CSV table of C-alpha atoms in Angstrom, one decimal:
chain,number,residue,atom,x,y,z
L,1,MET,CA,-29.8,106.7,68.5
L,2,ASN,CA,-29.0,109.8,70.5
L,3,ALA,CA,-27.9,109.3,74.1
L,4,LYS,CA,-30.2,110.8,76.7
L,5,ILE,CA,-28.5,113.5,79.0
L,6,VAL,CA,-28.3,112.4,82.8
L,7,ASN,CA,-28.1,114.9,85.6
L,8,LEU,CA,-25.1,113.5,87.9
L,9,GLN,CA,-26.9,115.4,90.9
L,10,GLU,CA,-29.4,112.5,90.9
L,11,TRP,CA,-26.6,109.8,91.2
L,12,GLU,CA,-24.0,108.8,93.8
L,13,SER,CA,-20.7,107.1,92.8
L,14,PHE,CA,-20.2,103.8,94.3
L,15,GLY,CA,-17.2,102.3,92.3
L,16,GLY,CA,-14.7,102.9,89.4
L,17,GLY,CA,-12.5,101.0,87.4
L,18,GLY,CA,-10.5,100.5,84.2
L,19,PHE,CA,-13.6,101.4,82.0
L,20,GLY,CA,-15.4,103.9,83.9
L,21,THR,CA,-17.5,104.8,87.1
L,22,SER,CA,-20.7,103.4,88.2
L,23,TYR,CA,-23.5,105.3,90.2
L,24,TYR,CA,-26.5,104.5,92.4
L,25,ASN,CA,-29.6,106.5,91.5
L,26,LYS,CA,-30.5,108.8,94.8
L,27,THR,CA,-34.3,108.1,94.6
L,28,ASP,CA,-34.7,104.6,92.5
L,29,ASP,CA,-32.7,101.7,93.9
L,30,SER,CA,-33.8,99.6,90.9
L,31,VAL,CA,-31.2,101.2,88.5
L,32,ILE,CA,-27.6,101.7,88.2
L,33,LEU,CA,-25.7,104.1,85.9
L,34,LYS,CA,-22.6,103.2,84.3
L,35,LEU,CA,-20.5,105.9,82.6
L,36,ASN,CA,-17.4,105.1,80.5
L,37,LYS,CA,-14.2,107.0,80.9
L,38,PRO,CA,-13.9,110.0,78.3
L,39,SER,CA,-11.5,108.1,76.3
L,40,VAL,CA,-14.3,105.8,75.2
L,41,SER,CA,-15.9,107.2,71.9
L,42,GLU,CA,-19.5,107.7,71.5
L,43,ASP,CA,-19.8,105.2,68.9
L,44,ALA,CA,-18.1,102.5,71.0
L,45,ALA,CA,-20.3,103.2,73.8
L,46,ARG,CA,-23.3,102.9,71.7
L,47,LYS,CA,-22.2,99.7,70.3
L,48,GLU,CA,-21.8,98.2,73.9
L,49,PHE,CA,-25.2,99.3,74.8
L,50,LEU,CA,-26.5,97.7,71.6
L,51,ARG,CA,-24.6,94.5,72.2
L,52,SER,CA,-25.8,94.6,76.0
L,53,LYS,CA,-29.3,94.8,74.8
L,54,ALA,CA,-28.7,91.8,72.4
L,55,VAL,CA,-27.2,89.8,75.2
L,56,TYR,CA,-30.2,90.4,77.4
L,57,ASP,CA,-32.6,89.7,74.6
L,58,MET,CA,-31.0,86.3,73.9
L,59,SER,CA,-31.9,85.5,77.7
L,60,ILE,CA,-28.4,85.2,78.7
L,61,PRO,CA,-28.3,86.1,82.6
L,62,SER,CA,-27.4,89.7,82.8
L,63,ALA,CA,-28.7,93.2,84.0
L,64,GLU,CA,-31.3,94.5,81.5
L,65,PRO,CA,-29.8,97.6,79.7
L,66,LEU,CA,-32.6,100.4,80.0
L,67,GLU,CA,-31.2,103.5,78.4
L,68,TYR,CA,-28.2,104.9,76.4
L,69,VAL,CA,-27.1,108.2,78.0
L,70,THR,CA,-24.3,110.8,78.5
L,71,ASP,CA,-23.3,113.4,81.2
L,72,GLY,CA,-22.3,115.6,78.3
L,73,GLN,CA,-18.4,114.4,78.5
L,74,ARG,CA,-19.0,110.5,79.0
L,75,TYR,CA,-21.3,108.0,77.5
L,76,GLY,CA,-22.8,104.9,79.0
L,77,MET,CA,-25.9,103.3,80.1
L,78,ILE,CA,-28.6,102.8,82.8
L,79,VAL,CA,-29.1,99.2,83.6
L,80,GLU,CA,-31.5,97.3,85.9
L,81,ARG,CA,-29.8,96.9,89.3
L,82,ILE,CA,-29.7,93.3,90.3
L,83,GLN,CA,-30.6,93.4,94.2
L,84,GLY,CA,-28.2,91.2,96.4
L,85,LYS,CA,-26.0,90.4,93.6
L,86,GLU,CA,-22.4,89.5,94.5
L,87,SER,CA,-19.5,89.1,91.9
L,88,PHE,CA,-17.7,85.8,91.6
L,89,GLY,CA,-14.8,87.9,93.1
L,90,ARG,CA,-16.3,89.1,96.1
L,91,ILE,CA,-17.8,85.5,96.7
L,92,ILE,CA,-14.4,84.0,96.5
L,93,ALA,CA,-12.7,86.7,98.7
L,94,ASP,CA,-15.4,85.9,101.3
L,95,HIS,CA,-15.6,82.1,100.8
L,96,PRO,CA,-12.5,80.8,99.3
L,97,GLU,CA,-14.1,77.3,99.8
L,98,ARG,CA,-16.5,78.1,97.1
L,99,LEU,CA,-13.8,78.3,94.4
L,100,GLU,CA,-14.3,74.9,92.9
L,101,GLU,CA,-18.1,75.3,92.8
L,102,LEU,CA,-17.7,78.8,91.1
L,103,ALA,CA,-15.2,77.5,88.6
L,104,GLY,CA,-17.8,74.8,87.7
L,105,MET,CA,-20.6,77.4,87.3
L,106,THR,CA,-18.3,79.4,85.1
L,107,ALA,CA,-17.4,76.4,82.9
L,108,ASP,CA,-21.2,75.6,82.6
L,109,TYR,CA,-22.1,79.2,81.6
L,110,ALA,CA,-19.1,79.3,79.0
L,111,LYS,CA,-20.4,75.9,77.4
L,112,ALA,CA,-24.1,77.2,77.3
L,113,LEU,CA,-23.1,80.5,75.7
L,114,HIS,CA,-20.9,78.7,73.1
L,115,GLY,CA,-23.9,76.8,72.1
L,116,ILE,CA,-25.9,80.0,71.3
L,117,PRO,CA,-25.9,81.1,67.6
L,118,CYS,CA,-24.0,84.5,67.1
L,119,ASP,CA,-25.6,87.4,65.2
L,120,THR,CA,-22.6,88.8,63.4
L,121,GLU,CA,-24.5,91.9,62.5
L,122,VAL,CA,-24.4,92.7,66.5
L,123,PHE,CA,-21.2,91.0,67.4
L,124,ASP,CA,-18.2,91.5,65.5
L,125,SER,CA,-15.5,88.9,65.0
L,126,VAL,CA,-12.7,89.3,67.8
L,127,PRO,CA,-10.1,87.7,65.7
L,128,LEU,CA,-11.0,90.2,62.8
L,129,ARG,CA,-11.1,93.0,65.1
L,130,ILE,CA,-7.7,92.1,66.7
L,131,ARG,CA,-5.9,91.8,63.1
L,132,SER,CA,-7.5,95.3,62.0
L,133,LEU,CA,-5.8,96.9,65.3
L,134,ILE,CA,-2.6,95.0,64.5
L,135,ALA,CA,-2.7,96.4,60.8
L,136,GLU,CA,-3.3,99.8,62.0
L,137,CYS,CA,-0.4,99.9,64.2
L,138,HIS,CA,1.9,98.8,61.5
L,139,SER,CA,0.5,101.4,59.0
């Protein structure tokens, strides 16, 4: 799968963090562009896109991944923009009295998620990945 090239002049940055930068589309408010930092490989970004699609296809509540993209330097994806969405962090900051309610919701989501069979062709084993990383550090 080749990444579609995006023109950043069509996008406006609205946030960044440890993994990359997020952008609003200047003419289409139904989508968001998420570009990883340049240190994230093309292969890792492609796997993230495919995993995100698999999660969405499993009906796990998430934004729909629409396109795998690059700006020529960084790789990422265009995803559905969920209108009116607030992160748990934002809700807790604005309404700390809802902490217990949100903790319960998180536990319910985690329980439901762990009840879904995992496709090991799409989702690799985290313990095996960590063991491999440790082995690489010692060689």
